XYZ file of C-alpha atoms in Angstrom:
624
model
C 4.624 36.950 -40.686
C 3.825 35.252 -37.353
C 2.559 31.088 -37.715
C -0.706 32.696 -35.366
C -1.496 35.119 -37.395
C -1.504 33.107 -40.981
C -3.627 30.607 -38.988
C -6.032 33.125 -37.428
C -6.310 33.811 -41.238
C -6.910 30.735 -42.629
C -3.070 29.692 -44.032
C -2.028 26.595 -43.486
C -1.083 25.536 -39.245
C 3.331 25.865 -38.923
C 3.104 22.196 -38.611
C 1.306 20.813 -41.282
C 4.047 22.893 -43.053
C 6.849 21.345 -40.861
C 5.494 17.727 -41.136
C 4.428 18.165 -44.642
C 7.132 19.262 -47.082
C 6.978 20.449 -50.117
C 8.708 17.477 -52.613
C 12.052 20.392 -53.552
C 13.290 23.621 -52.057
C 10.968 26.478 -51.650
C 10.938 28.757 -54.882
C 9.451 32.561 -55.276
C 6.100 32.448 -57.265
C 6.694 33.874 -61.135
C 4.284 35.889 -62.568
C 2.708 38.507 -60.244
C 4.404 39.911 -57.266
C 2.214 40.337 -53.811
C 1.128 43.626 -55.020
C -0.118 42.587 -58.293
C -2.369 40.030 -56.528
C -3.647 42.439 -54.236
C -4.697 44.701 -57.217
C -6.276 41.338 -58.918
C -8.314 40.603 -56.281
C -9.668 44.850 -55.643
C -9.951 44.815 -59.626
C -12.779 41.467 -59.360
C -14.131 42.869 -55.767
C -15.020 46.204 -58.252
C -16.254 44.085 -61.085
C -18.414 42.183 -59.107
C -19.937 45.194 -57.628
C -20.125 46.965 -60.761
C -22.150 44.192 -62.560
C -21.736 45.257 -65.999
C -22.836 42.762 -68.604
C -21.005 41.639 -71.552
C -19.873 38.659 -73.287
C -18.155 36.477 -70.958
C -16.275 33.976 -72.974
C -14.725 37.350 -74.224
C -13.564 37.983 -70.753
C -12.615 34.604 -69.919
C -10.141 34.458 -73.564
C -8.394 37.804 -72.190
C -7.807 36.164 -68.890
C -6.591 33.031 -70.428
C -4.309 35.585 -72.812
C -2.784 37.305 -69.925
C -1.909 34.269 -68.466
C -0.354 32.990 -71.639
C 1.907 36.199 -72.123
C 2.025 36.848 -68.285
C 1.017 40.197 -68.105
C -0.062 40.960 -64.327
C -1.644 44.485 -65.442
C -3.858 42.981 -68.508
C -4.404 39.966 -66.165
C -5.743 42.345 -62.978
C -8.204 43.936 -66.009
C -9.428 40.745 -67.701
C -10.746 39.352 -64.414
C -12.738 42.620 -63.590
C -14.249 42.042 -66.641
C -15.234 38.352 -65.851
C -16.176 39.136 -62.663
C -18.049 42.097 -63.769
C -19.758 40.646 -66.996
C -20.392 37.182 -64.248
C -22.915 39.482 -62.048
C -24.391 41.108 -64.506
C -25.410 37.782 -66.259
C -26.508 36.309 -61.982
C -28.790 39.327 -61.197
C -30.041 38.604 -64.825
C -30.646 35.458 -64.167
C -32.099 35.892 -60.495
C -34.555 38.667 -62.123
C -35.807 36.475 -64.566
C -39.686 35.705 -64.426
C -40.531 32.339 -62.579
C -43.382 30.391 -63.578
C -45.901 31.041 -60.417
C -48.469 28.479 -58.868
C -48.595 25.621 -57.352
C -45.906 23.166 -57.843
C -45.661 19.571 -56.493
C -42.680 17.659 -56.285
C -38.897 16.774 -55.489
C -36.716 19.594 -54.127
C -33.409 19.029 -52.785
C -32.678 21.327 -49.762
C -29.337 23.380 -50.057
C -29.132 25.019 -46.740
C -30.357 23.383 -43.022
C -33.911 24.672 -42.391
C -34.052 27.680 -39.440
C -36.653 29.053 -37.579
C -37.817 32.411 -38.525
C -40.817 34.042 -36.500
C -42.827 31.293 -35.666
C -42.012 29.766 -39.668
C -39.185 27.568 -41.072
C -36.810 28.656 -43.652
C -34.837 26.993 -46.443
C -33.563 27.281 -49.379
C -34.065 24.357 -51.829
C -33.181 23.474 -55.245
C -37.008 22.946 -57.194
C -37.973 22.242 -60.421
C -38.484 25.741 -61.040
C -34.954 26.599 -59.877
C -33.261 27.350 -57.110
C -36.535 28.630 -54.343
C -36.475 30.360 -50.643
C -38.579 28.012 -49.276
C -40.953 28.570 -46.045
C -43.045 26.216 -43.687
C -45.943 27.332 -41.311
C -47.528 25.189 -38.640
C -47.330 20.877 -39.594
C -45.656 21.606 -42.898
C -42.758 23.795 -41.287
C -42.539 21.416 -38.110
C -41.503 19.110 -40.593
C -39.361 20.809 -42.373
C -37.181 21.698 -39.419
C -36.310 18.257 -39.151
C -34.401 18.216 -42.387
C -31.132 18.735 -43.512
C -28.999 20.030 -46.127
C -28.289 17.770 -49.031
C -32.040 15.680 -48.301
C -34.227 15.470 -51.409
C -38.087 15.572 -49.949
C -41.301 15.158 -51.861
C -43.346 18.334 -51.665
C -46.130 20.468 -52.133
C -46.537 24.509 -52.460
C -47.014 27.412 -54.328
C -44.430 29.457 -56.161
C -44.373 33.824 -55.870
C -42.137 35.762 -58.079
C -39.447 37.395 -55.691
C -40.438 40.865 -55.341
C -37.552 42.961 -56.781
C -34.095 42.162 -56.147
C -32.872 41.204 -52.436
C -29.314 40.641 -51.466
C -30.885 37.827 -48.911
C -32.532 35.970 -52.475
C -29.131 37.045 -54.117
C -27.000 35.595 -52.022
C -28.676 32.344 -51.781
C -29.587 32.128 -55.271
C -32.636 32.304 -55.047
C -35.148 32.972 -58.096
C -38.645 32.942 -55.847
C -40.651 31.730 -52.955
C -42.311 28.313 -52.510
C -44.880 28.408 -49.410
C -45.524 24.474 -48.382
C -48.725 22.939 -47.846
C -47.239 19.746 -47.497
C -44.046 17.720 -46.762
C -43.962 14.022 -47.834
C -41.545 11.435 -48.384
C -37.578 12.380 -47.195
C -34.832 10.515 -49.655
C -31.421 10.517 -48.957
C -29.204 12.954 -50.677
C -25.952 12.790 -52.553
C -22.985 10.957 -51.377
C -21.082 13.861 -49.862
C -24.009 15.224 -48.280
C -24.740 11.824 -46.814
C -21.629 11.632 -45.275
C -21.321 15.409 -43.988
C -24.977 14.988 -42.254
C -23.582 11.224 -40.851
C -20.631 13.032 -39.099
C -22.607 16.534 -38.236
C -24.758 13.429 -36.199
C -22.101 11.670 -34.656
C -20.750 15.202 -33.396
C -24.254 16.148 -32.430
C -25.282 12.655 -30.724
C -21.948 13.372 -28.624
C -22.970 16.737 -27.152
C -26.281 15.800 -26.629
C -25.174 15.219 -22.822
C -24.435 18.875 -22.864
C -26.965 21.697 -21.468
C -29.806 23.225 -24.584
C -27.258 26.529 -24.405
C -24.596 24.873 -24.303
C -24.964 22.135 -27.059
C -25.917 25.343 -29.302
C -22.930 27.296 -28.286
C -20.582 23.760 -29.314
C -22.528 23.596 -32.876
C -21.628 27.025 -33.513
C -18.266 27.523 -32.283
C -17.440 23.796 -34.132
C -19.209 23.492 -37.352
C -20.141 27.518 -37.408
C -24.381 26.583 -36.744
C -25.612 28.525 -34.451
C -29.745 28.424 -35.527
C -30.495 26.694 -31.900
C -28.688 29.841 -29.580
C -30.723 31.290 -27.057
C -31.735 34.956 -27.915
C -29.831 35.834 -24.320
C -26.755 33.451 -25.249
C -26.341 35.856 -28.771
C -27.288 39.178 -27.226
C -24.632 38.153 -24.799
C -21.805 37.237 -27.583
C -22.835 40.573 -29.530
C -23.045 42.510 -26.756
C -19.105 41.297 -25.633
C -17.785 41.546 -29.553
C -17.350 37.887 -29.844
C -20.026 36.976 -33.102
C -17.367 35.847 -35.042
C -16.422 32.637 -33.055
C -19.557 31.412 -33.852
C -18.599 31.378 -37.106
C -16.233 29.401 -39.524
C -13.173 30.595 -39.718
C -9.348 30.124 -40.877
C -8.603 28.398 -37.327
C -11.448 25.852 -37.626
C -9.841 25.067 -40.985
C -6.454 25.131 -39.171
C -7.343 22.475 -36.313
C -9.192 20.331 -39.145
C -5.706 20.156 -41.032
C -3.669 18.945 -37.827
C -6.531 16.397 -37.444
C -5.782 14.682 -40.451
C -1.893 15.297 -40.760
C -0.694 12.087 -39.351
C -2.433 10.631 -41.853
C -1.486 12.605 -44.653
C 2.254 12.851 -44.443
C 2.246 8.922 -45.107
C 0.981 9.814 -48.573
C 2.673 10.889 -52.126
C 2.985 13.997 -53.081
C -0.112 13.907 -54.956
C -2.062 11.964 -52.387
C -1.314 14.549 -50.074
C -2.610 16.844 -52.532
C -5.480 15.198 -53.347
C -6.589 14.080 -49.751
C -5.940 17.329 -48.200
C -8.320 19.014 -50.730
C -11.123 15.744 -50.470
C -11.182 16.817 -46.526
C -11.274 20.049 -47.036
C -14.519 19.930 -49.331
C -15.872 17.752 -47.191
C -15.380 19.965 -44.397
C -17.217 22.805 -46.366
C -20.018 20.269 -46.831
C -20.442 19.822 -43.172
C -20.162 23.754 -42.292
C -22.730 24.168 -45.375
C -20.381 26.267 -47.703
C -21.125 29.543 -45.589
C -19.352 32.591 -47.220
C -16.981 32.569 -44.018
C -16.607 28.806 -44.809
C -15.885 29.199 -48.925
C -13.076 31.980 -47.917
C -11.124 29.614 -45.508
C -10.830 26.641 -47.048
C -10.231 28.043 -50.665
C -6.988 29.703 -48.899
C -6.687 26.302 -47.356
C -6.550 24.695 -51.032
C -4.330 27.491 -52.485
C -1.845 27.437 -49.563
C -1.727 23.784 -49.469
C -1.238 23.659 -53.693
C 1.231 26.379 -54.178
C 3.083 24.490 -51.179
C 2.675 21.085 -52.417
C 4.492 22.718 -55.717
C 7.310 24.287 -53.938
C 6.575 27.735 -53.859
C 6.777 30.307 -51.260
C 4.149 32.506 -50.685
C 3.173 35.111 -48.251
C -0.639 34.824 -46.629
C -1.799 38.290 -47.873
C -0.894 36.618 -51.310
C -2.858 33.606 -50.915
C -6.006 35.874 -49.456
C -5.890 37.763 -52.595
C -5.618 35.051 -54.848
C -8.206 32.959 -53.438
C -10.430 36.418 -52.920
C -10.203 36.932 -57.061
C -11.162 33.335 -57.470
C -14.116 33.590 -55.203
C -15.392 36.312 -57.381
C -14.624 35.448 -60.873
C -16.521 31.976 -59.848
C -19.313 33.602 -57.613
C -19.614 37.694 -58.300
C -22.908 37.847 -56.106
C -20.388 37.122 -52.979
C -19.358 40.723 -53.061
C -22.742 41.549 -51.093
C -22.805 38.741 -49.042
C -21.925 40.648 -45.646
C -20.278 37.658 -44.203
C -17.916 37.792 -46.948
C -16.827 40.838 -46.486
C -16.602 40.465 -42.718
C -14.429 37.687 -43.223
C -12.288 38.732 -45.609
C -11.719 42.096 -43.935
C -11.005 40.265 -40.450
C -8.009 38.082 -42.732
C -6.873 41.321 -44.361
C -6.289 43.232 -40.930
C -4.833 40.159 -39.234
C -2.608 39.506 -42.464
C -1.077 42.883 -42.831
C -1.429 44.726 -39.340
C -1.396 41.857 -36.425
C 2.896 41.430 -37.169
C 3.752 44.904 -37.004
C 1.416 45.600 -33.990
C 2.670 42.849 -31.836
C 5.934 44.401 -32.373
C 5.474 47.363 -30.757
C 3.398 46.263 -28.384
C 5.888 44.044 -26.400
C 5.941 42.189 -23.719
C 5.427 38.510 -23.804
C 5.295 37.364 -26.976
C 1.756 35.152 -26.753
C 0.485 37.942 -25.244
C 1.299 40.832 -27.953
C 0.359 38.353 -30.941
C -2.865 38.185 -29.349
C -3.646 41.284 -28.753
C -2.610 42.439 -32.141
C -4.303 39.837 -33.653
C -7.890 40.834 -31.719
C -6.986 44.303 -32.400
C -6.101 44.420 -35.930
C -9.004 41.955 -36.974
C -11.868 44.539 -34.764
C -10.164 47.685 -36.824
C -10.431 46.375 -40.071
C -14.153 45.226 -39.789
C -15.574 48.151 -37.947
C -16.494 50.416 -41.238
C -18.307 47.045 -42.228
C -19.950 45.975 -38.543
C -20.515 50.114 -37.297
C -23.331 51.264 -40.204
C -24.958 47.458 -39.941
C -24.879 47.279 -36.026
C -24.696 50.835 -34.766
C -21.193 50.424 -33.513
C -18.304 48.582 -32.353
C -18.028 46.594 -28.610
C -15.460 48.372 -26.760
C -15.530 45.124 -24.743
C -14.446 43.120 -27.578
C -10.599 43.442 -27.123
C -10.565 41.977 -23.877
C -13.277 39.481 -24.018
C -11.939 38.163 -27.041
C -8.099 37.316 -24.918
C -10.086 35.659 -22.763
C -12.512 33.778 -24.199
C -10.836 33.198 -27.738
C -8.444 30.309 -26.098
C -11.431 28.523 -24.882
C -12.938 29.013 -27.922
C -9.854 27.240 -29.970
C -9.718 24.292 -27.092
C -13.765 23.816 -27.259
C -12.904 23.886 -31.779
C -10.185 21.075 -31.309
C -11.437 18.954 -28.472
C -14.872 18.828 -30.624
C -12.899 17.470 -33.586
C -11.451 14.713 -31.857
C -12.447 13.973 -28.464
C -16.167 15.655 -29.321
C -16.090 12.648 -32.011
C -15.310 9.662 -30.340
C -17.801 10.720 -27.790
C -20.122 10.419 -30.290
C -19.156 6.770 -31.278
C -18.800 5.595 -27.858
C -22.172 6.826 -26.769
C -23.613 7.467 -23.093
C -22.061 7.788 -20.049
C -18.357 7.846 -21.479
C -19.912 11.187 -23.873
C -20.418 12.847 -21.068
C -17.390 12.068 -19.195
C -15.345 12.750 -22.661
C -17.268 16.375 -22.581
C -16.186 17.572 -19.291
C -14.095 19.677 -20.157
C -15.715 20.796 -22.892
C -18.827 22.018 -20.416
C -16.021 23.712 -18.513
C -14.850 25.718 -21.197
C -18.342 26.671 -22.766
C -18.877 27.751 -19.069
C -15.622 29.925 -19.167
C -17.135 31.748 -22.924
C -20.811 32.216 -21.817
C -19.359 33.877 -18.238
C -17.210 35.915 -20.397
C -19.636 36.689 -22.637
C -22.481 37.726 -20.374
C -20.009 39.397 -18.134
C -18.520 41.684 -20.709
C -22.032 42.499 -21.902
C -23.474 43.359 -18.301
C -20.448 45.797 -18.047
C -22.133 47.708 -20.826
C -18.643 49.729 -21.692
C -20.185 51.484 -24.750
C -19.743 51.447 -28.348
C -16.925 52.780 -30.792
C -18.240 54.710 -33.791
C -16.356 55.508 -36.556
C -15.017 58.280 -35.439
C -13.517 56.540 -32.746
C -12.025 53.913 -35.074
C -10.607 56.312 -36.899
C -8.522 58.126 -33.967
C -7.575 54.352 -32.755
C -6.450 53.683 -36.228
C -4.342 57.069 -36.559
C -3.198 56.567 -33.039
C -1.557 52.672 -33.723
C -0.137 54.444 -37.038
C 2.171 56.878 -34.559
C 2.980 53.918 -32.370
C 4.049 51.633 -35.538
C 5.996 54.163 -37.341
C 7.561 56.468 -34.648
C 9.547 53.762 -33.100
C 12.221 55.837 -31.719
C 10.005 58.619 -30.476
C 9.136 57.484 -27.242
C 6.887 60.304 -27.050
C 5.200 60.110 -29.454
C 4.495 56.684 -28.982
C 3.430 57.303 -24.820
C 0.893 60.442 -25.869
C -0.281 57.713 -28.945
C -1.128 55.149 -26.466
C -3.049 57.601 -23.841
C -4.925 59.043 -26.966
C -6.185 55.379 -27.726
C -6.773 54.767 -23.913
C -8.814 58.084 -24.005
C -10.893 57.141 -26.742
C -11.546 54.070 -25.913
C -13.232 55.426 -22.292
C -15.303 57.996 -24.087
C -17.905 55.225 -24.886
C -17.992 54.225 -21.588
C -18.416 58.032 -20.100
C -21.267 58.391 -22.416
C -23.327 55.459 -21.895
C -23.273 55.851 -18.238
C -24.554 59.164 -18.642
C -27.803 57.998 -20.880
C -30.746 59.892 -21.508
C -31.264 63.487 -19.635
C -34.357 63.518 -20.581
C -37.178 61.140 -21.841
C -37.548 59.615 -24.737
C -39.043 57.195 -27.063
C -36.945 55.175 -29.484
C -37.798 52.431 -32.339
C -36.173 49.283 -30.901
C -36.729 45.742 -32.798
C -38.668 45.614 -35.639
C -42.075 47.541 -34.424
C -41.595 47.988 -30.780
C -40.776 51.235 -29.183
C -38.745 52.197 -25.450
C -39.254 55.273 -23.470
C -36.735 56.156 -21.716
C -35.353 58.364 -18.635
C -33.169 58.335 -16.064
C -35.399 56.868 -13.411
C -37.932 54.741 -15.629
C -38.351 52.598 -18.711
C -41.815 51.251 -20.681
C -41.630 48.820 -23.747
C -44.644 48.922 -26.103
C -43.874 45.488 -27.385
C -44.883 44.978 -30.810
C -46.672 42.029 -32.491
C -44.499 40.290 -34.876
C -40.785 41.228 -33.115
C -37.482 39.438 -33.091
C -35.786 38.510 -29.556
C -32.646 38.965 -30.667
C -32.645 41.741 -32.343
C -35.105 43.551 -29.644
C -32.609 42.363 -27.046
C -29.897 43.922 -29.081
C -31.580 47.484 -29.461
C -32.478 48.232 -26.026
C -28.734 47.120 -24.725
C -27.508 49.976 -27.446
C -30.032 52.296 -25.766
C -28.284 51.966 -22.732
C -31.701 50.747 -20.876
C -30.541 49.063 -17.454
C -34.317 48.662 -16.003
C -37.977 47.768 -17.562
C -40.326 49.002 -15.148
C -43.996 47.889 -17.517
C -43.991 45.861 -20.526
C -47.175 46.776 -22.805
C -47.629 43.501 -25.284
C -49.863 44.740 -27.658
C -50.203 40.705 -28.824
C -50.911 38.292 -25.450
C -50.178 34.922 -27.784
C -47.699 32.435 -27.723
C -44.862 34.819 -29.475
C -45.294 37.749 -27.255
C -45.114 35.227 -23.705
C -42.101 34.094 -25.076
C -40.616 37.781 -25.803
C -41.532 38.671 -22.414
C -39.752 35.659 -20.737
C -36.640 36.681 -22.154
C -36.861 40.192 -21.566
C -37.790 39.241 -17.746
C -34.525 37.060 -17.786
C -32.336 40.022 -19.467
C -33.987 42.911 -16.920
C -35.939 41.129 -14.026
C -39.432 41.336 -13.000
C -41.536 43.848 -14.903
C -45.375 44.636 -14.359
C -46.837 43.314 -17.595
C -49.699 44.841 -19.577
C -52.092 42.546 -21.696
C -54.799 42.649 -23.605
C -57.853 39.865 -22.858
C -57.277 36.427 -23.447
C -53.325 36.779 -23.688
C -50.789 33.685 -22.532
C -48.111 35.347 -20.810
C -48.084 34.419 -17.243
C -48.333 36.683 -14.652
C -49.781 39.462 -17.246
C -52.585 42.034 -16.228
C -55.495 43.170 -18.146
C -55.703 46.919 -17.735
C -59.232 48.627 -18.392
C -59.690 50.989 -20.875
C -59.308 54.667 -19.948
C -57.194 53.564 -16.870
C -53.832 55.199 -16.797
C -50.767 54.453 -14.473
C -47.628 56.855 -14.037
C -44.456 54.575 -14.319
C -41.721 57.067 -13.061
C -41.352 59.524 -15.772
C -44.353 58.402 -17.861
C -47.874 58.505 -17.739
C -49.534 55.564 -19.964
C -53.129 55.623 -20.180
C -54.663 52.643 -22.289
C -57.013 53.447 -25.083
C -58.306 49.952 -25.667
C -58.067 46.429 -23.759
C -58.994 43.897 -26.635
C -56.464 42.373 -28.613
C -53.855 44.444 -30.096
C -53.761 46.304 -26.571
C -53.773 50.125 -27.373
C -51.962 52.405 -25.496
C -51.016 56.294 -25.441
C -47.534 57.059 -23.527
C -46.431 60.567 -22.613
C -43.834 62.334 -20.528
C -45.546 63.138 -16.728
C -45.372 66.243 -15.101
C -41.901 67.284 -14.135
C -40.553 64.481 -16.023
C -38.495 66.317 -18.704
């Protein structure tokens, strides 16, 4: 097992292992082999999902039994059943009825506030239990200027959740508080005081750096990216490349080699001890994300079963610390993130070795290939039914902007810090290069994005997949191997061939959340809906394949809509835009009703001018 790949995954960095020994020889672990693990954690992923109820301290006695008379196979079984019998007795819980009204106040906010169509979200900890909480005009304003960890005096009503949500679920969450009112802001608990004191120093450091490019830094270091620019993560979607802004095994990684010189100058069980005190502190600053809770519980195992001197493999320590995840919190199993991330760790843990391999050449170079590669195969069936497919461009935007990315992780640690001590101008000097490299990503980025080379589906994956299996088992069959390799090549430029072929002839597609795109060869119209997302509008048309918006229709002309249409002018150029009366985008039009305009392939004639603007699009004559 390559030291790159067990990082990528979250083990622990080849020299914290060098520098820190383990106090006598390395020894096998006793009980399970690697397989049995892998079964353990499968058997509590299925329990979780399954959500049967049933007596848990029942569960919990078998599992404490199997450990007793180390069985692996009754072992594998009792923690189904505790991870099982756990959700059951969490979606119980989260169903249960919550006393509505109006409630006034402490809460104690559990997640930073975000922005969420013109309102601010949070999640909160009330004395009706744990609450989604949401802010409109003064009372979200200051909300948004919280943190995680902050207790804050409020006022609100409380709505039973309606029916189960895997958004509630995954946070907790029991109900909905609306706020009328924010008051008084206390500090919060010790650890949370600290995280948010060195989240500020970090932040106070980059504040030199461009609004993009302070974003990009937040998310790429402490995995926030709530600030990003709907065109800066359209861009990183777009070029398969998500998943740096999030926390990940190599964050972990870098955060270990910060604080080795330190470490190896303690006992054993200081090391022990302050390895694990910086790793939950370092959860506490990345706000114990689901991507966050996978790494740095490897992180703990790894660094305990080698503080103990035992040798383990990191497919073993991914399962164990997969099992534990679930036993302790079932509801992970739908957390999407989750999954992501521990399917991204499973391919780089079992494929990335054998792939770089075959693929030879210089070593660096085949590790990180097969490291890109095996991470994109084993999250596609996860990624393709959520986002309608899989970035062909993510293979090579991820070699080159993934080194950046690590440089732009580990300079933030450490030079990102003291530039937050020291203050302005000697921040800004310290961030140079930091502004260099977030220059490099967002190039990359945008560049891969604008080459629009398609999108694998799963059928696709699946041929890739078969066609790596020839090349890593028929090693002496060199052709074999040579018609594997075309196959893959072929398949990956059948995305390519198809999206620069588009549409033959118009048609009208559901992009965003109530918007809709007609589309031809020649032409392009946007009926842009009322209450729409950026993002995810940006994100729709690029998997249409639209290149052009000739006329924008906002059916809304306020604030939300002017802003939509910026970006989408910034994304696609000028564009006529249609309003109706009274609207605030700049450089809009106010078309009359019964006037009707022919936009290449499309005739739109407007039904009504007042606000929502009502419009009726069809195909023109000889247009398809």
């Amino acid at each position: 097992m390559s030291e790159r790949a067990e990082s990528a995954a979250g083990a622990l960095p080849g020299s914290w292992r060098r520098q820190v020994p383990p106090p006598t020889g390395a020894k096998p672990a006793g009980l399970m082999s690697d397989r049995w693990t892998y079964l353990l954690a499968a058997g509590a992923a299925a329990g979780a999902a399954a959500a049967v109820p049933g007596p848990r301290l029942v569960a919990l006695g078998c599992v404490l039994g199997a450990l007793a008379l180390r069985r692996p196979l009754l072992l594998c079984a009792a923690a189904a059943m505790l991870a099982s019998f756990g959700a059951a007795a969490a979606v119980s819980d989260l169903s249960a009825a919550v006393e509505p009204g109006r409630l006034q106040g402490r809460i104690v906010l559990v997640s930073d506030p975000t922005e969420r169509n013109g309102a601010t979200r949070a999640v909160a900890d009330t004395p009706r239990g744990r609450m989604e909480v949401w802010g409109w005009g003064g009372a979200g304003a200051r909300l948004s200027r919280l943190a995680a960890g902050q207790r804050v005096e409020v006022a609100g009503r409380v709505a039973q959740a309606a029916g189960y949500s895997p958004r509630l679920a995954g946070a907790g969450a029991v109900g909905r508080l609306t706020l009328s009112e924010v008051g008084d802001v206390h500090p919060g608990a010790p650890h949370y005081r600290l995280a948010n004191a060195l989240r500020g120093v970090l932040a106070r450091g980059a504040a030199s750096l461009p609004d993009d490019q302070r974003a990009l830094f937040s998310g790429l270091v402490l995995g926030d990216d709530r600030d990003r620019s709907p065109l800066t993560a359209d861009d990183f979607r777009g070029a398969g490349l998500t998943h740096l802004l999030a926390v990940s095994g190599q964050n972990v990684a870098f955060v270990l080699l910060v604080v080795q010189p330190v470490v190896v100058r303690l006992g054993l069980w200081g090391r022990w001890l302050a390895t694990l005190a910086v790793l939950g502190l370092f959860a506490t600053v990345t706000r114990f994300e689901p991507s966050v809770l996978r790494a740095t519980v490897m992180a703990a195992v790894a660094v305990s079963v080698w503080l103990a001197g035992r040798r383990v493999s990191g497919r073993r320590i991914l399962a164990l610390a997969v099992a534990g995840l679930l036993v302790a919190q079932p509801l992970l199993v739908h957390s999407l993130a989750f999954r992501l991330s521990v399917a991204a760790s499973a391919g780089i843990l079992f494929w990335a070795p054998r792939l770089a391999e075959r693929i030879g050449g210089p070593r660096p170079l085949a590790q990180a290939l097969a490291v890109t590669a095996a991470a994109q195969l084993a999250v596609a069936p996860l990624v393709i039914p959520v986002f309608g497919g899989l970035p062909v461009a993510a293979l090579p935007a991820n070699l080159l902007a993934a080194p950046a990315a690590a440089a732009v992780m580990m300079w933030g640690l450490t030079g990102g810090f003291v530039a937050g001590l020291v203050g302005e101008p000697a921040a800004a000097a310290l961030h140079a290069p930091t502004r260099g490299l977030l220059m490099w990503i967002e190039g990359t980025a945008a560049t891969f994005t604008g080459l629009g080379l398609g999108q694998l589906r799963m059928a696709h994956v699946l041929l890739i997949g078969a066609a790596l299996a020839v090349v890593v088992a028929a090693r002496r069959r060199r052709g074999a191997v040579l018609a594997a390799w075309v196959a893959i090549a072929a398949v990956l430029a059948a995305p390519l061939l198809a999206e620069r072929s588009g549409p033959a002839n118009p048609v009208a597609l559901a992009v965003g959340w109530e918007s809709t795109l007609w589309q031809s060869p020649r032409s392009a119209v946007l009926l842009l809906g009322g209450r729409e997302s950026a993002e995810r509008l940006l994100g729709d048309i690029r998997l249409a394949g639209a290149e052009r918006i000739d006329l924008i229709v906002a059916t809304d002309g306020g604030a939300a809509a002017a802003s939509h249409v910026g970006v989408l002018r910034r994304r696609y150029g000028p564009a006529v835009v249609w309003a109706p009366e009274q609207n605030r985008i700049a450089g809009a039009s106010v078309p009359a009703a019964g006037s009707a305009a022919t936009v290449g392939d499309f005739v739109v004639r407007v039904e009504s001018e007042s606000r929502p603007l009502a419009v009726a699009v069809h195909a023109a004559s000889g247009g398809g």
